[in-house]
PDB file of C-alpha atoms in Angstrom:
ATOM      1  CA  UNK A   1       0.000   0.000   0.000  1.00 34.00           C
ATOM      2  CA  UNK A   2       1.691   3.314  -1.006  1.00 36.00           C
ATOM      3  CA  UNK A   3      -0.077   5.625   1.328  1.00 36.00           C
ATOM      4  CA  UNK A   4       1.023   3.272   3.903  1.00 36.00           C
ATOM      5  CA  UNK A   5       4.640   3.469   3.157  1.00 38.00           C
ATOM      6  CA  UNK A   6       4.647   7.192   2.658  1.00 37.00           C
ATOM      7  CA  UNK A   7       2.490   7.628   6.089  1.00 36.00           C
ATOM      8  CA  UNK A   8       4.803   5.234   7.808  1.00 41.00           C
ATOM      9  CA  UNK A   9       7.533   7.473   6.636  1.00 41.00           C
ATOM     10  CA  UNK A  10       6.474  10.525   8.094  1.00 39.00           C
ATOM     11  CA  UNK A  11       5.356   9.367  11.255  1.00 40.00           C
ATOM     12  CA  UNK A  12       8.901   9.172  11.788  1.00 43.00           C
ATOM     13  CA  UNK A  13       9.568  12.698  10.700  1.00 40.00           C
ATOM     14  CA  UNK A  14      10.185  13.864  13.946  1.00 36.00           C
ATOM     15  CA  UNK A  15      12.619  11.874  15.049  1.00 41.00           C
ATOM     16  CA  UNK A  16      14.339  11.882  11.507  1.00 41.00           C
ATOM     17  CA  UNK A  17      14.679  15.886  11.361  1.00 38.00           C
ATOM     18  CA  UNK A  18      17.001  15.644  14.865  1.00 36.00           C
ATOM     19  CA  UNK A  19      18.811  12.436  13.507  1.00 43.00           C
ATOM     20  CA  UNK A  20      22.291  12.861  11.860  1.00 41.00           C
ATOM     21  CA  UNK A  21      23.440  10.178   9.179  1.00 42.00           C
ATOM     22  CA  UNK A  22      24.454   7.226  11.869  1.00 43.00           C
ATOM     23  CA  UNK A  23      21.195   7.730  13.346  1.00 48.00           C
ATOM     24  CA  UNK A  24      19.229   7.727  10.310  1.00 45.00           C
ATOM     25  CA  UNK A  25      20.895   4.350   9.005  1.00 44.00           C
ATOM     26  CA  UNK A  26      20.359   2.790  12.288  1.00 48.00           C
ATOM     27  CA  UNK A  27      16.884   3.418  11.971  1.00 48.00           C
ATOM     28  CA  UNK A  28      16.887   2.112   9.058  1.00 47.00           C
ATOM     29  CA  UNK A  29      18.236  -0.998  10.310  1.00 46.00           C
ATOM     30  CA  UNK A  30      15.978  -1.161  12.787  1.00 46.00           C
ATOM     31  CA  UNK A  31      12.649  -0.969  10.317  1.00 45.00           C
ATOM     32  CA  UNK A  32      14.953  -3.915   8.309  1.00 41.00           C
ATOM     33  CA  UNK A  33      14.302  -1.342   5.174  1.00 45.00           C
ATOM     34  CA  UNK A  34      15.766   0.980   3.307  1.00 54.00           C
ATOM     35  CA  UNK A  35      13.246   4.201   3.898  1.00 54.00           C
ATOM     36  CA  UNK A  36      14.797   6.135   0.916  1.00 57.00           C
ATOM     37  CA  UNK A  37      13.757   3.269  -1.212  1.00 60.00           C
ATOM     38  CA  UNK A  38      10.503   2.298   0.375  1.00 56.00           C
ATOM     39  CA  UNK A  39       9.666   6.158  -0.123  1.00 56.00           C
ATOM     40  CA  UNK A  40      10.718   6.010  -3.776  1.00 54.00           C
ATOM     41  CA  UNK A  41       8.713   2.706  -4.280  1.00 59.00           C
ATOM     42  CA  UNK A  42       5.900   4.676  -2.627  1.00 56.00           C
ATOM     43  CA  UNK A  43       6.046   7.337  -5.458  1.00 54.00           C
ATOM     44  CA  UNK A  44       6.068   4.741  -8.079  1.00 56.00           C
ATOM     45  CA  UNK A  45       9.736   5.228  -9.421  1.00 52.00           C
ATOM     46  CA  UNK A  46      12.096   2.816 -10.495  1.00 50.00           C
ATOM     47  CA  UNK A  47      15.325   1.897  -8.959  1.00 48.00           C
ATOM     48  CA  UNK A  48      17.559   2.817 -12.006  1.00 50.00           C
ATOM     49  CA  UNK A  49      16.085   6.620 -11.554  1.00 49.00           C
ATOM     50  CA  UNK A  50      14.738   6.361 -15.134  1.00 51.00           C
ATOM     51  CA  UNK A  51      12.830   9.545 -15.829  1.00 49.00           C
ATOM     52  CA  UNK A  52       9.373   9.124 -17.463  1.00 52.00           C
ATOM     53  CA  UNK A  53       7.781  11.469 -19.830  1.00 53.00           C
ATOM     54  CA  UNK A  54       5.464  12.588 -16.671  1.00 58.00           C
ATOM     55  CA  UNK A  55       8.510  14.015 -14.357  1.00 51.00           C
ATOM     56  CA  UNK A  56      11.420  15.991 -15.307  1.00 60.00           C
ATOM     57  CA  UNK A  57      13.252  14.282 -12.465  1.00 66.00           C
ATOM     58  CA  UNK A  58      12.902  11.433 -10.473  1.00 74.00           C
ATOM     59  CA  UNK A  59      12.352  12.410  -6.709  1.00 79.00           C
ATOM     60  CA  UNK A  60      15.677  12.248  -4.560  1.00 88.00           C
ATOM     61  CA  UNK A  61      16.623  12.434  -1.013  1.00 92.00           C
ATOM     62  CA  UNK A  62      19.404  14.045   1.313  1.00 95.00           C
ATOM     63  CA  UNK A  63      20.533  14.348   4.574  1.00 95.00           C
ATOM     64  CA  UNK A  64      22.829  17.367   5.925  1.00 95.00           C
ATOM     65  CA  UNK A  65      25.636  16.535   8.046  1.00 95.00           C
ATOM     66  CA  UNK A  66      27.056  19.306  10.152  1.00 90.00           C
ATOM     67  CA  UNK A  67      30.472  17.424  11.447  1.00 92.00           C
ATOM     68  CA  UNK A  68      31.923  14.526  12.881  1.00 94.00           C
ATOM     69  CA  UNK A  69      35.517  14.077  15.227  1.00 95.00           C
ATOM     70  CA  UNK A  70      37.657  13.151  12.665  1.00 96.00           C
ATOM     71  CA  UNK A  71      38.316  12.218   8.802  1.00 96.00           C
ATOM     72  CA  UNK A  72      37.640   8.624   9.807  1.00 97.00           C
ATOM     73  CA  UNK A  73      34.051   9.550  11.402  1.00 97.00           C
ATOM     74  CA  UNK A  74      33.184  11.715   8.249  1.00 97.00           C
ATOM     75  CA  UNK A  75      33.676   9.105   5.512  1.00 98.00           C
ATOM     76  CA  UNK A  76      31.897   6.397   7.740  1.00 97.00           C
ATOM     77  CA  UNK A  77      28.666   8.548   7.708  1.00 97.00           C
ATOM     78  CA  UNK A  78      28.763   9.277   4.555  1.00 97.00           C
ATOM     79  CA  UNK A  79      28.942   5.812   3.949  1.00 97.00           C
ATOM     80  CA  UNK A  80      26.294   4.675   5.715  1.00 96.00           C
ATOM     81  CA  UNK A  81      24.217   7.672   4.310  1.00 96.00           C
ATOM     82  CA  UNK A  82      24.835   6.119   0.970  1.00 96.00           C
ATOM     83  CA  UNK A  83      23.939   2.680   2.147  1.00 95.00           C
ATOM     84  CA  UNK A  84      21.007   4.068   3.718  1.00 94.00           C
ATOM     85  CA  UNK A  85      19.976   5.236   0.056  1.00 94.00           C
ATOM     86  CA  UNK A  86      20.395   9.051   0.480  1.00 95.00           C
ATOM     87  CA  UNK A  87      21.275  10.315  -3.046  1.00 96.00           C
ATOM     88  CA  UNK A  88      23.125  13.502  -1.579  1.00 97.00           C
ATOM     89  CA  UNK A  89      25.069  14.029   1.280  1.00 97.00           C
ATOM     90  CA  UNK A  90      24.866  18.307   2.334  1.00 97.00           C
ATOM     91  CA  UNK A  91      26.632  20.751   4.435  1.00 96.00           C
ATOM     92  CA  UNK A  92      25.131  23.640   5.803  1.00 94.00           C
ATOM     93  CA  UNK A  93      27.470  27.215   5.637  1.00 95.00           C
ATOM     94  CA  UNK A  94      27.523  28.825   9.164  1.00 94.00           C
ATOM     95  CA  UNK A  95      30.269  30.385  11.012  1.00 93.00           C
ATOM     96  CA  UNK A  96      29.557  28.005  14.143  1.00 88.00           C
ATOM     97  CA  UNK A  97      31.757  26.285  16.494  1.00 89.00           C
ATOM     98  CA  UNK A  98      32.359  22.669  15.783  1.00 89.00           C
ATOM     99  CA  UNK A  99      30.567  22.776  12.201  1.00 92.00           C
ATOM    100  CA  UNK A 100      32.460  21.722   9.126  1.00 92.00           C
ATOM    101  CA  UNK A 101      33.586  24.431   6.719  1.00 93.00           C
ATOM    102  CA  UNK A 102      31.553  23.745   3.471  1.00 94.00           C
ATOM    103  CA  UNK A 103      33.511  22.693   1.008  1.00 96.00           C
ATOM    104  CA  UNK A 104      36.785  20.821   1.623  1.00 96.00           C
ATOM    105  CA  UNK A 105      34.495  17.796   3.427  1.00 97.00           C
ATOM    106  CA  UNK A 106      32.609  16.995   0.406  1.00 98.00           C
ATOM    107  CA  UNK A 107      35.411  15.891  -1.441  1.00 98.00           C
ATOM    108  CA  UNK A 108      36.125  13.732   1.499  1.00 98.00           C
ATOM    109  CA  UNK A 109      32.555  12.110   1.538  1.00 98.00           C
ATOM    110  CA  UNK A 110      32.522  11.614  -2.447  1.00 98.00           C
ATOM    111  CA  UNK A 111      35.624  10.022  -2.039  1.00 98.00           C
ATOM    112  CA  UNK A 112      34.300   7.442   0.562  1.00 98.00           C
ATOM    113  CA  UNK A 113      31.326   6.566  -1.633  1.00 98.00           C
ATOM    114  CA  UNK A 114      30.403   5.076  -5.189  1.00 98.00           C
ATOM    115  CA  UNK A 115      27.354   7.304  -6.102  1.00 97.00           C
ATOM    116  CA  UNK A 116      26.220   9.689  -3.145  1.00 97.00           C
ATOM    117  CA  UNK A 117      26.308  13.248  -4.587  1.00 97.00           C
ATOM    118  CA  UNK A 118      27.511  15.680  -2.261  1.00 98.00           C
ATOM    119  CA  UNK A 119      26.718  19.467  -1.926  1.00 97.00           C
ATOM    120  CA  UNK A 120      26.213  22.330   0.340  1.00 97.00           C
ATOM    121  CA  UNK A 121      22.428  23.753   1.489  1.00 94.00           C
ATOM    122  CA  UNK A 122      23.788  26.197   0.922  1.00 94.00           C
ATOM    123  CA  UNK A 123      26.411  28.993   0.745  1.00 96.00           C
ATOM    124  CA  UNK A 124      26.076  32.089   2.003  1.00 95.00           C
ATOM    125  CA  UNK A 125      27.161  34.702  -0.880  1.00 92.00           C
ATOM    126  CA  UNK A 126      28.723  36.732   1.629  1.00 93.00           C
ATOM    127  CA  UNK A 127      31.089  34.779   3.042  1.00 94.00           C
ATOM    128  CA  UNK A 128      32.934  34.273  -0.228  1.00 94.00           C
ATOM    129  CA  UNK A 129      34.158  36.252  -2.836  1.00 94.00           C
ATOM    130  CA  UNK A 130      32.324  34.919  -6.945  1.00 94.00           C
ATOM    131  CA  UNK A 131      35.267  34.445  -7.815  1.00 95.00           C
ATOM    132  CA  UNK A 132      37.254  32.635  -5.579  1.00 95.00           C
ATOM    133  CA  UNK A 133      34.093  30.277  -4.766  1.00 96.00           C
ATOM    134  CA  UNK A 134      33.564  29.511  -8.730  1.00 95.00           C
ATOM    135  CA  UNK A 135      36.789  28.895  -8.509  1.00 96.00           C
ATOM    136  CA  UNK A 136      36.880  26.089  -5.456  1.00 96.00           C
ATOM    137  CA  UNK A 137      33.485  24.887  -6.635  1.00 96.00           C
ATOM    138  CA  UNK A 138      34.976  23.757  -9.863  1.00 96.00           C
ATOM    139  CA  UNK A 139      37.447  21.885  -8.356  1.00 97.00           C
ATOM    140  CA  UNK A 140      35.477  20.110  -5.806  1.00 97.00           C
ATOM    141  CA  UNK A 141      33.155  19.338  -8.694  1.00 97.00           C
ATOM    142  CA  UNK A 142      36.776  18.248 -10.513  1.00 97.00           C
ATOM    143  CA  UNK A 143      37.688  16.070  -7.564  1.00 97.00           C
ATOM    144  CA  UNK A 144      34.012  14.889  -6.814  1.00 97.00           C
ATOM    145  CA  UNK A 145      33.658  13.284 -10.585  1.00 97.00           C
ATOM    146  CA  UNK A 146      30.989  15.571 -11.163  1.00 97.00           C
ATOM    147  CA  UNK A 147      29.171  14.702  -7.811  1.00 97.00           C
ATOM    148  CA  UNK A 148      28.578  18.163  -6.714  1.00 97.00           C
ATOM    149  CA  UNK A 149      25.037  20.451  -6.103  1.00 97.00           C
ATOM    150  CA  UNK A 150      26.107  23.791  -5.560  1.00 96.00           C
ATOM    151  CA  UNK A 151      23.546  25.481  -3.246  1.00 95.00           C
ATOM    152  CA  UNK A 152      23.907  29.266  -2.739  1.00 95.00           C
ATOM    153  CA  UNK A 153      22.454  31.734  -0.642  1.00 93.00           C
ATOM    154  CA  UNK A 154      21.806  35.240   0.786  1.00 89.00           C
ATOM    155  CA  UNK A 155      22.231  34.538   4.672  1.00 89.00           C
ATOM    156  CA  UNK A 156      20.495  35.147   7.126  1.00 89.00           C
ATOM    157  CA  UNK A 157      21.961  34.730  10.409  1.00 91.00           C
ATOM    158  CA  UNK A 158      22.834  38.350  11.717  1.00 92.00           C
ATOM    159  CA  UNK A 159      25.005  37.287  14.441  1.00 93.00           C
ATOM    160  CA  UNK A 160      27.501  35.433  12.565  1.00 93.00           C
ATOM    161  CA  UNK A 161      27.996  38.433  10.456  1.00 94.00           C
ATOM    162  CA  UNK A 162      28.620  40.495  13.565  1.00 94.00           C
ATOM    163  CA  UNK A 163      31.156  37.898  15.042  1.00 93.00           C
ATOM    164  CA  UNK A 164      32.944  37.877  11.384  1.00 93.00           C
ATOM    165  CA  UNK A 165      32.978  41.700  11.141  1.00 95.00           C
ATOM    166  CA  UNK A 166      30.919  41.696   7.907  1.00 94.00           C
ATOM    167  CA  UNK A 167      28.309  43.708   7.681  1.00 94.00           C
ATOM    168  CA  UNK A 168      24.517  42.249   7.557  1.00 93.00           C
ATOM    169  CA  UNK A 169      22.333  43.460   4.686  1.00 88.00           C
ATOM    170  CA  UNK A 170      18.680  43.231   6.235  1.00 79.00           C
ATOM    171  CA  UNK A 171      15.729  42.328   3.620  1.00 78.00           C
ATOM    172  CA  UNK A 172      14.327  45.043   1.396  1.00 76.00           C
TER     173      UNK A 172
END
């Protein structure tokens, strides 16, 4: 029943929104499923991705990752988000203590996996300068075999531009 599977799914919203990438595959374990492909199956789309005259793309999910202790840590959750049938792997941009810089880690993760995509959700424009960002992007996307989603921003966390000493353009 595909209203079961997809309600099934988000009755465990909640605790999936608080759960990083270990957590999420051992739920996963736990339900003896895959949820990424039981929600997929739900929707009625194949497991090669194969898009029908009816979508433009076949429906994909992620999971953001904010850290981990070390290089070792990383790769194994991005591992087990791949195994857990994420199709990206993201990174949040925030000037926060004990969060990943945005970038650099996703060649790590891409590196650790076979297919997950990797990318960032998303950049905050003011953080970087166009040029030097297009500049890294392309060779993350170099380094990631093509495996990156390039999510950019405006910001919108005021305190993090007052602790970085940029200034904070308000909404119009």
């Amino acid at each position: 029943n595909h209203v079961g599977v997809l309600a099934e799914t988000f009755e465990q919203e909640d605790e999936l929104v608080a759960a990083d990438a270990r957590e999420i595959v051992s739920l996963a374990g736990r339900k003896g499923v895959r949820l990424a492909d039981r929600a997929r199956e739900a929707l009625g789309e194949r497991d090669d991705r194969a898009v029908g005259p009816e979508t433009a793309r076949p429906f994909r999910f992620g999971v953001s990752v904010w850290a981990a202790h070390d290089a070792h840590e990383w790769r194994a959750k991005a591992r087990r988000a791949e195994a857990a049938g994420f199709d990206v792997l993201v990174v949040a941009d925030h000037l926060v203590e004990g969060m990943f810089s945005s970038l650099a880690p996703l060649v790590s993760a891409a590196d650790a996996t076979d297919r997950l995509r990797v990318g960032t959700l998303v950049l905050n424009n003011d953080f970087r300068h166009p040029v030097v960002l297009a500049r890294e992007a392309s060779t993350v996307d170099l380094l990631t075999e093509g495996r990156l989603e390039l999510g950019l921003g405006a910001g919108h966390m005021a305190h993090e531009y007052a602790e970085a000493g940029i200034p904070f353009d308000p909404p119009s």
